[in-house]
Amino acid sequence: MTVYLIAEVKVTDEAWIPDYAARVHEIAARHNGRYLSRSGNIEELEGEPTDVTLIALIQFPSREDALAFANDPEYAPFGAARKAGSVSHFRLIDDTDLAGSIPYLGKPG
């Protein structure tokens, strides 16, 4: 089942960004991950603005692939640098439709 890793990041120290941006997409790709977006162009359409600098969206074919990426020893130093230089939230969602009424999304289960 397809999953999406949503990373919401508020940068507090930019030192980690060049290496992270240059290398992490390759590590994600080795775990079948594909960046759909890595953007700082965040426009609030509803609700209070969130205090984030960027949001990244990475698609993986399975939860196992996403966890393998997040737990990859090669990713560990990049993740540690990101955590030291930001306030970050990583979330996984799958491609199901909780209400079950959108035909092109999977049924919950």
XYZ file of N, CA, C and O in Angstrom:
436
model
N 0.835 -1.171 0.000
C 0.000 0.000 0.000
C 0.888 1.246 0.000
O 1.814 1.363 0.786
N 0.611 2.150 -0.892
C 1.384 3.390 -0.998
C 1.260 4.199 0.285
O 0.186 4.289 0.871
N 2.391 4.762 0.729
C 2.402 5.672 1.874
C 3.139 6.938 1.476
O 3.931 6.950 0.529
N 2.857 7.991 2.219
C 3.493 9.280 1.994
C 4.134 9.736 3.292
O 3.484 9.740 4.338
N 5.402 10.079 3.207
C 6.085 10.675 4.341
C 5.947 12.184 4.192
O 6.324 12.744 3.155
N 5.361 12.813 5.190
C 5.202 14.263 5.206
C 6.166 14.800 6.239
O 6.077 14.456 7.421
N 7.111 15.607 5.800
C 8.088 16.219 6.699
C 7.805 17.710 6.778
O 7.839 18.401 5.761
N 7.489 18.172 7.978
C 7.286 19.595 8.213
C 8.480 20.073 9.023
O 8.751 19.549 10.108
N 9.198 21.057 8.496
C 10.474 21.454 9.082
C 10.524 22.963 9.287
O 10.255 23.732 8.362
N 10.880 23.354 10.503
C 11.181 24.751 10.804
C 12.692 24.830 11.012
O 13.234 24.326 12.002
N 13.383 25.432 10.071
C 14.845 25.520 10.129
C 15.248 26.518 11.207
O 14.752 27.642 11.245
N 16.162 26.088 12.086
C 16.703 26.975 13.120
C 18.180 27.271 12.902
O 18.706 28.225 13.456
N 18.846 26.423 12.109
C 20.253 26.604 11.742
C 20.420 25.985 10.359
O 20.209 24.790 10.177
N 20.802 26.779 9.384
C 20.838 26.324 7.989
C 22.060 25.477 7.628
O 22.152 24.993 6.500
N 22.977 25.256 8.539
C 24.226 24.569 8.218
C 24.014 23.165 7.645
O 24.796 22.702 6.818
N 22.998 22.467 8.029
C 22.766 21.088 7.601
C 22.144 20.978 6.213
O 22.198 19.926 5.582
N 21.551 22.047 5.732
C 20.723 21.974 4.530
C 21.480 21.575 3.260
O 21.011 20.691 2.522
N 22.636 22.163 2.933
C 23.279 21.791 1.659
C 23.573 20.295 1.520
O 23.240 19.695 0.488
N 24.168 19.674 2.541
C 24.465 18.241 2.452
C 23.189 17.415 2.417
O 23.077 16.452 1.652
N 22.230 17.774 3.236
C 20.965 17.056 3.297
C 20.266 17.104 1.937
O 19.856 16.076 1.397
N 20.150 18.305 1.388
C 19.460 18.477 0.107
C 20.177 17.743 -1.023
O 19.527 17.226 -1.941
N 21.489 17.674 -0.958
C 22.257 17.036 -2.027
C 22.245 15.512 -1.950
O 22.376 14.842 -2.970
N 22.056 14.951 -0.763
C 22.257 13.509 -0.612
C 21.039 12.684 -0.220
O 20.956 11.501 -0.539
N 20.110 13.279 0.514
C 19.040 12.465 1.097
C 18.079 11.914 0.045
O 17.586 10.787 0.188
N 17.852 12.644 -1.040
C 16.938 12.096 -2.066
C 17.478 10.799 -2.643
O 16.715 9.900 -2.988
N 18.818 10.660 -2.722
C 19.418 9.411 -3.222
C 19.148 8.258 -2.256
O 18.897 7.129 -2.689
N 19.233 8.533 -0.964
C 18.974 7.494 0.043
C 17.506 7.093 -0.017
O 17.177 5.902 0.013
N 16.616 8.081 -0.119
C 15.185 7.768 -0.242
C 14.924 6.929 -1.492
O 14.160 5.952 -1.448
N 15.564 7.267 -2.591
C 15.369 6.535 -3.849
C 15.797 5.077 -3.722
O 15.168 4.187 -4.310
N 16.850 4.807 -2.952
C 17.289 3.422 -2.752
C 16.240 2.599 -2.003
O 16.264 1.377 -2.044
N 15.338 3.291 -1.307
C 14.248 2.617 -0.599
C 12.930 2.819 -1.336
O 11.856 2.776 -0.736
N 13.040 3.069 -2.631
C 11.884 3.218 -3.517
C 11.076 4.483 -3.247
O 9.911 4.568 -3.627
N 11.712 5.460 -2.581
C 11.039 6.719 -2.297
C 11.210 7.699 -3.448
O 12.225 7.701 -4.145
N 10.194 8.501 -3.625
C 10.223 9.505 -4.690
C 9.668 10.810 -4.126
O 8.535 10.864 -3.644
N 10.521 11.845 -4.162
C 10.067 13.158 -3.711
C 8.985 13.671 -4.651
O 9.175 13.714 -5.864
N 7.857 14.045 -4.089
C 6.790 14.681 -4.854
C 6.876 16.197 -4.714
O 6.450 16.933 -5.595
N 7.419 16.646 -3.583
C 7.611 18.077 -3.353
C 8.592 18.272 -2.208
O 8.658 17.466 -1.285
N 9.361 19.345 -2.308
C 10.239 19.795 -1.212
C 10.240 21.312 -1.335
O 11.091 21.893 -1.994
N 9.249 21.938 -0.701
C 8.972 23.335 -1.000
C 8.854 24.198 0.248
O 8.366 23.761 1.281
N 9.271 25.433 0.087
C 9.063 26.449 1.101
C 7.922 27.379 0.735
O 7.629 28.327 1.463
N 7.276 27.121 -0.386
C 6.141 27.934 -0.832
C 4.878 27.378 -0.186
O 4.162 26.576 -0.775
N 4.632 27.806 1.043
C 3.528 27.282 1.832
C 2.477 28.373 1.955
O 2.755 29.455 2.466
N 1.303 28.081 1.468
C 0.204 29.048 1.492
C -0.928 28.472 2.330
O -1.465 27.411 2.004
N -1.267 29.135 3.406
C -2.360 28.689 4.264
C -3.689 29.037 3.591
O -3.932 30.192 3.263
N -4.513 28.045 3.390
C -5.836 28.273 2.825
C -6.905 28.322 3.902
O -7.976 28.887 3.692
N -6.607 27.711 5.048
C -7.575 27.654 6.126
C -6.830 27.415 7.432
O -5.831 26.699 7.461
N -7.302 28.000 8.499
C -6.691 27.790 9.810
C -5.509 28.709 10.057
O -5.145 29.528 9.214
N -4.920 28.545 11.236
C -3.772 29.349 11.621
C -2.529 28.902 10.851
O -2.320 27.704 10.651
N -1.710 29.849 10.427
C -0.465 29.463 9.747
C 0.417 28.605 10.657
O 0.485 28.833 11.856
N 1.042 27.609 10.056
C 1.992 26.787 10.801
C 3.359 27.452 10.741
O 3.668 28.171 9.792
N 4.148 27.217 11.749
C 5.469 27.830 11.840
C 6.506 26.875 11.259
O 7.280 26.260 11.987
N 6.467 26.680 9.930
C 7.426 25.805 9.266
C 8.078 26.540 8.108
O 7.500 27.452 7.521
N 9.304 26.148 7.818
C 10.080 26.729 6.732
C 9.837 25.989 5.428
O 9.825 26.580 4.361
N 9.674 24.661 5.541
C 9.450 23.857 4.345
C 8.659 22.614 4.681
O 8.632 22.169 5.831
N 8.028 22.078 3.662
C 7.322 20.804 3.764
C 7.807 19.933 2.610
O 7.866 20.382 1.466
N 8.172 18.707 2.956
C 8.568 17.738 1.938
C 7.547 16.613 1.924
O 7.028 16.220 2.972
N 7.255 16.116 0.741
C 6.337 15.004 0.566
C 7.057 13.938 -0.250
O 7.475 14.199 -1.388
N 7.221 12.759 0.358
C 7.924 11.656 -0.301
C 6.976 10.463 -0.380
O 6.394 10.062 0.619
N 6.844 9.903 -1.570
C 5.983 8.746 -1.791
C 6.822 7.473 -1.726
O 7.911 7.402 -2.320
N 6.312 6.480 -1.004
C 6.938 5.157 -0.930
C 5.885 4.112 -1.281
O 4.702 4.288 -0.973
N 6.288 3.001 -1.894
C 5.310 1.969 -2.236
C 4.752 1.221 -1.022
O 3.711 0.592 -1.120
N 5.462 1.310 0.119
C 4.976 0.607 1.305
C 5.500 1.281 2.570
O 6.484 2.030 2.533
N 4.829 0.988 3.668
C 5.266 1.475 4.979
C 6.669 0.942 5.287
O 7.508 1.645 5.841
N 6.909 -0.301 4.919
C 8.210 -0.914 5.174
C 9.329 -0.155 4.455
O 10.410 0.042 5.025
N 9.082 0.271 3.215
C 10.082 1.055 2.486
C 10.341 2.386 3.191
O 11.490 2.819 3.313
N 9.275 3.049 3.635
C 9.433 4.336 4.323
C 10.218 4.176 5.611
O 11.112 4.983 5.911
N 9.915 3.134 6.376
C 10.642 2.902 7.624
C 12.091 2.506 7.359
O 12.989 2.896 8.118
N 12.320 1.748 6.299
C 13.697 1.387 5.943
C 14.507 2.640 5.621
O 15.678 2.749 6.000
N 13.907 3.589 4.926
C 14.570 4.871 4.661
C 14.863 5.598 5.971
O 15.992 6.013 6.234
N 13.844 5.765 6.801
C 13.999 6.528 8.040
C 15.018 5.897 8.980
O 15.685 6.611 9.742
N 15.170 4.572 8.918
C 16.084 3.863 9.807
C 17.396 3.463 9.143
O 18.204 2.753 9.756
N 17.634 3.909 7.922
C 18.858 3.570 7.195
C 20.067 4.176 7.918
O 20.088 5.380 8.190
N 21.069 3.371 8.224
C 22.265 3.900 8.896
C 22.950 5.022 8.105
O 23.549 5.916 8.707
N 22.845 4.986 6.785
C 23.447 6.058 5.989
C 22.668 7.374 6.146
O 23.233 8.460 6.046
N 21.368 7.257 6.409
C 20.556 8.453 6.634
C 20.783 9.043 8.027
O 20.608 10.246 8.236
N 21.181 8.228 8.984
C 21.277 8.643 10.390
C 22.027 9.959 10.605
O 21.523 10.838 11.308
N 23.220 10.169 10.022
C 23.895 11.444 10.279
C 23.159 12.646 9.674
O 23.185 13.743 10.241
N 22.473 12.434 8.571
C 21.699 13.517 7.964
C 20.476 13.839 8.829
O 20.133 15.003 9.039
N 19.826 12.799 9.324
C 18.694 12.992 10.220
C 19.112 13.686 11.506
O 18.411 14.578 11.989
N 20.264 13.296 12.050
C 20.760 13.938 13.276
C 21.065 15.410 13.027
O 20.751 16.267 13.866
N 21.658 15.721 11.893
C 21.966 17.118 11.558
C 20.680 17.921 11.393
O 20.590 19.067 11.865
N 19.683 17.324 10.732
C 18.395 17.998 10.574
C 17.755 18.268 11.924
O 17.282 19.374 12.198
N 17.767 17.274 12.793
C 17.165 17.434 14.115
C 17.887 18.502 14.938
O 17.247 19.247 15.677
N 19.207 18.596 14.787
C 19.981 19.597 15.533
C 19.743 21.007 15.006
O 19.869 21.980 15.745
N 19.390 21.124 13.727
C 19.228 22.437 13.110
C 17.810 22.784 12.735
O 17.580 23.658 11.895
N 16.840 22.094 13.351
C 15.448 22.375 13.011
C 14.520 21.819 14.087
O 14.931 21.048 14.953
N 13.287 22.208 13.970
C 12.194 21.546 14.672
C 11.428 20.830 13.575
O 10.934 21.473 12.640
N 11.373 19.499 13.647
C 10.829 18.707 12.553
C 9.733 17.772 13.026
O 9.769 17.281 14.154
N 8.803 17.517 12.129
C 7.765 16.509 12.344
C 7.715 15.646 11.104
O 7.552 16.162 9.992
N 7.884 14.337 11.267
C 7.748 13.383 10.177
C 6.473 12.589 10.439
O 6.276 12.069 11.543
N 5.625 12.493 9.426
C 4.386 11.736 9.551
C 4.242 10.814 8.347
O 4.655 11.165 7.247
N 3.639 9.658 8.565
C 3.301 8.743 7.477
C 1.786 8.674 7.350
O 1.082 8.548 8.353
N 1.306 8.784 6.130
C -0.096 8.506 5.855
C -0.143 7.527 4.688
O 0.784 7.470 3.869
N -1.209 6.750 4.636
C -1.352 5.833 3.506
C -2.330 6.417 2.499
O -2.801 7.539 2.657
N -2.623 5.647 1.472
C -3.468 6.173 0.404
C -4.907 5.668 0.510
O -5.592 5.506 -0.480
N -5.374 5.441 1.739
C -6.749 4.996 1.901
C -7.699 6.177 2.060
O -7.293 7.294 2.373
N -8.955 5.884 1.835
C -10.034 6.859 1.997
C -10.861 6.398 3.192
O -11.627 5.439 3.089
N -10.717 7.076 4.318
C -11.385 6.674 5.549
C -12.898 6.589 5.386
O -13.550 5.719 5.935
N -13.461 7.488 4.611
C -14.905 7.476 4.386
C -15.321 6.444 3.334
O -16.482 6.080 3.237
N -14.360 6.009 2.509
C -14.644 4.975 1.517
C -15.476 5.440 0.334
O -16.097 4.615 -0.326
N -15.469 6.740 0.046
C -16.348 7.221 -1.027
C -15.601 7.806 -2.220
O -16.232 8.279 -3.150
N -14.272 7.763 -2.209
C -13.496 8.244 -3.347
C -12.988 7.018 -4.097
O -12.138 6.283 -3.591
N -13.515 6.759 -5.284
C -13.256 5.481 -5.950
C -11.788 5.204 -6.283
O -11.375 4.056 -6.344
N -10.968 6.227 -6.519
C -9.589 5.968 -6.903
C -8.652 5.821 -5.708
O -7.475 5.554 -5.894
N -9.154 5.959 -4.478
C -8.360 5.705 -3.282
C -8.726 4.342 -2.732
O -9.826 3.835 -2.920
N -7.760 3.747 -2.016
C -8.006 2.437 -1.425
C -9.005 2.505 -0.285
O -9.174 3.537 0.351
N -9.673 1.401 -0.038
C -10.585 1.297 1.093
C -9.757 1.095 2.359
O -8.700 0.470 2.326
N -10.223 1.619 3.497
C -9.485 1.389 4.746
C -9.439 -0.092 5.060
O -10.349 -0.826 4.718
N -8.363 -0.474 5.724
C -8.404 -1.870 6.021
C -7.216 -2.431 6.591
O -6.927 -3.388 6.993
